[in-house]
């Protein structure tokens, strides 16, 4: 039997794993940035942004969806660095506007949150 819903605890773990992965891949992302100029800081800026949110997420002992959404949204906005960090924080803001209304998210809610993020 497969997993049909994601609760706040699971989403918290998923977010922290994603943040760690982005942190580990930031140099690779930096090398991708060649347009309009190869400034080489996109991965670093995105990493600093998501790690700011991750710090707030990790500080929640027993997350519920509302507290998790607030930590992701406000943490990423406060930690946003550069254009890529600001854009990432706004993607998280849109995503969390949807998920904060639920105790658990299913595929339809996840799709709606991703659509709102865009």
mmCIF file of C-alpha atoms in Angstrom:
data_model
loop_
_atom_site.group_PDB
_atom_site.id
_atom_site.type_symbol
_atom_site.label_atom_id
_atom_site.label_comp_id
_atom_site.label_asym_id
_atom_site.label_seq_id
_atom_site.Cartn_x
_atom_site.Cartn_y
_atom_site.Cartn_z
ATOM 1 C CA UNK A 1 0.000 0.000 0.000
ATOM 2 C CA UNK A 2 1.428 3.363 -1.014
ATOM 3 C CA UNK A 3 1.513 6.676 0.749
ATOM 4 C CA UNK A 4 -1.503 8.796 -0.226
ATOM 5 C CA UNK A 5 -1.000 11.882 1.928
ATOM 6 C CA UNK A 6 1.849 13.958 3.294
ATOM 7 C CA UNK A 7 1.524 15.308 6.816
ATOM 8 C CA UNK A 8 3.470 18.225 8.275
ATOM 9 C CA UNK A 9 6.125 16.004 9.844
ATOM 10 C CA UNK A 10 6.812 14.254 6.532
ATOM 11 C CA UNK A 11 6.810 17.539 4.594
ATOM 12 C CA UNK A 12 9.231 19.004 7.129
ATOM 13 C CA UNK A 13 11.628 16.091 6.572
ATOM 14 C CA UNK A 14 11.210 16.430 2.805
ATOM 15 C CA UNK A 15 11.943 20.150 2.923
ATOM 16 C CA UNK A 16 15.049 19.692 5.080
ATOM 17 C CA UNK A 17 16.342 16.943 2.768
ATOM 18 C CA UNK A 18 15.769 19.193 -0.244
ATOM 19 C CA UNK A 19 17.569 22.068 1.458
ATOM 20 C CA UNK A 20 20.532 19.826 2.251
ATOM 21 C CA UNK A 21 20.625 18.606 -1.354
ATOM 22 C CA UNK A 22 20.567 22.171 -2.697
ATOM 23 C CA UNK A 23 23.366 23.097 -0.290
ATOM 24 C CA UNK A 24 25.471 20.202 -1.600
ATOM 25 C CA UNK A 25 24.766 21.082 -5.243
ATOM 26 C CA UNK A 26 25.224 24.858 -5.034
ATOM 27 C CA UNK A 27 28.567 24.890 -6.864
ATOM 28 C CA UNK A 28 27.104 22.807 -9.684
ATOM 29 C CA UNK A 29 24.202 25.283 -9.918
ATOM 30 C CA UNK A 30 26.662 28.194 -9.859
ATOM 31 C CA UNK A 31 28.337 26.735 -12.951
ATOM 32 C CA UNK A 32 25.009 26.603 -14.805
ATOM 33 C CA UNK A 33 24.490 30.339 -14.505
ATOM 34 C CA UNK A 34 25.731 31.866 -17.757
ATOM 35 C CA UNK A 35 22.906 34.216 -18.794
ATOM 36 C CA UNK A 36 22.841 37.170 -18.979
ATOM 37 C CA UNK A 37 26.301 37.135 -17.389
ATOM 38 C CA UNK A 38 28.184 34.248 -15.773
ATOM 39 C CA UNK A 39 28.163 35.713 -12.266
ATOM 40 C CA UNK A 40 28.344 32.254 -10.684
ATOM 41 C CA UNK A 41 26.317 32.947 -7.538
ATOM 42 C CA UNK A 42 22.864 31.566 -8.288
ATOM 43 C CA UNK A 43 23.431 28.325 -6.375
ATOM 44 C CA UNK A 44 25.020 30.159 -3.475
ATOM 45 C CA UNK A 45 22.143 32.631 -3.252
ATOM 46 C CA UNK A 46 19.501 29.918 -3.504
ATOM 47 C CA UNK A 47 21.342 27.861 -0.904
ATOM 48 C CA UNK A 48 21.547 30.754 1.553
ATOM 49 C CA UNK A 49 17.850 31.408 1.028
ATOM 50 C CA UNK A 50 16.684 27.849 1.574
ATOM 51 C CA UNK A 51 19.040 27.284 4.512
ATOM 52 C CA UNK A 52 17.505 30.283 6.255
ATOM 53 C CA UNK A 53 14.103 28.639 5.916
ATOM 54 C CA UNK A 54 15.538 25.248 6.899
ATOM 55 C CA UNK A 55 16.834 26.721 10.146
ATOM 56 C CA UNK A 56 13.320 27.860 11.030
ATOM 57 C CA UNK A 57 11.779 24.552 9.959
ATOM 58 C CA UNK A 58 14.275 22.556 12.021
ATOM 59 C CA UNK A 59 13.417 24.631 15.094
ATOM 60 C CA UNK A 60 9.794 23.395 15.090
ATOM 61 C CA UNK A 61 9.569 20.439 17.493
ATOM 62 C CA UNK A 62 6.088 19.246 16.485
ATOM 63 C CA UNK A 63 5.190 20.850 13.171
ATOM 64 C CA UNK A 64 1.674 21.351 11.953
ATOM 65 C CA UNK A 65 1.042 22.532 8.414
ATOM 66 C CA UNK A 66 0.378 26.160 9.436
ATOM 67 C CA UNK A 67 3.582 26.511 11.476
ATOM 68 C CA UNK A 68 5.588 24.721 8.811
ATOM 69 C CA UNK A 69 4.198 26.952 6.062
ATOM 70 C CA UNK A 70 5.014 30.056 8.093
ATOM 71 C CA UNK A 71 8.583 28.889 8.770
ATOM 72 C CA UNK A 72 9.219 28.103 5.103
ATOM 73 C CA UNK A 73 7.688 31.309 3.806
ATOM 74 C CA UNK A 74 9.056 33.785 6.338
ATOM 75 C CA UNK A 75 12.421 32.046 6.699
ATOM 76 C CA UNK A 76 13.064 32.055 2.977
ATOM 77 C CA UNK A 77 11.958 35.665 2.582
ATOM 78 C CA UNK A 78 14.177 36.883 5.433
ATOM 79 C CA UNK A 79 17.106 34.880 4.092
ATOM 80 C CA UNK A 80 16.617 35.731 0.426
ATOM 81 C CA UNK A 81 19.857 36.636 -1.319
ATOM 82 C CA UNK A 82 20.160 37.916 -4.865
ATOM 83 C CA UNK A 83 17.566 37.621 -7.585
ATOM 84 C CA UNK A 84 17.508 33.830 -7.481
ATOM 85 C CA UNK A 85 16.941 33.828 -3.720
ATOM 86 C CA UNK A 86 14.099 36.316 -3.958
ATOM 87 C CA UNK A 87 12.490 34.284 -6.746
ATOM 88 C CA UNK A 88 12.870 31.080 -4.720
ATOM 89 C CA UNK A 89 11.319 32.724 -1.655
ATOM 90 C CA UNK A 90 8.348 33.823 -3.731
ATOM 91 C CA UNK A 91 7.879 30.303 -5.085
ATOM 92 C CA UNK A 92 7.805 29.068 -1.491
ATOM 93 C CA UNK A 93 5.386 31.839 -0.549
ATOM 94 C CA UNK A 94 2.898 30.741 -3.181
ATOM 95 C CA UNK A 95 3.299 27.073 -2.283
ATOM 96 C CA UNK A 96 2.763 27.682 1.416
ATOM 97 C CA UNK A 97 -0.338 29.819 0.855
ATOM 98 C CA UNK A 98 -2.085 26.645 -0.257
ATOM 99 C CA UNK A 99 -0.663 24.034 2.114
ATOM 100 C CA UNK A 100 -1.204 26.062 5.299
ATOM 101 C CA UNK A 101 -4.945 25.434 5.009
ATOM 102 C CA UNK A 102 -4.654 21.651 5.398
ATOM 103 C CA UNK A 103 -3.572 19.100 8.003
ATOM 104 C CA UNK A 104 -2.402 16.750 5.256
ATOM 105 C CA UNK A 105 -1.821 17.229 1.567
ATOM 106 C CA UNK A 106 -2.695 14.793 -1.196
ATOM 107 C CA UNK A 107 -1.758 14.805 -4.868
ATOM 108 C CA UNK A 108 -4.469 17.319 -5.814
ATOM 109 C CA UNK A 109 -3.476 19.741 -3.060
ATOM 110 C CA UNK A 110 0.206 19.329 -3.913
ATOM 111 C CA UNK A 111 -0.554 20.125 -7.556
ATOM 112 C CA UNK A 112 -2.571 23.169 -6.509
ATOM 113 C CA UNK A 113 0.264 24.370 -4.261
ATOM 114 C CA UNK A 114 2.788 23.958 -7.086
ATOM 115 C CA UNK A 115 0.481 25.859 -9.424
ATOM 116 C CA UNK A 116 0.146 28.685 -6.880
ATOM 117 C CA UNK A 117 3.930 28.732 -6.462
ATOM 118 C CA UNK A 118 4.343 29.428 -10.149
#
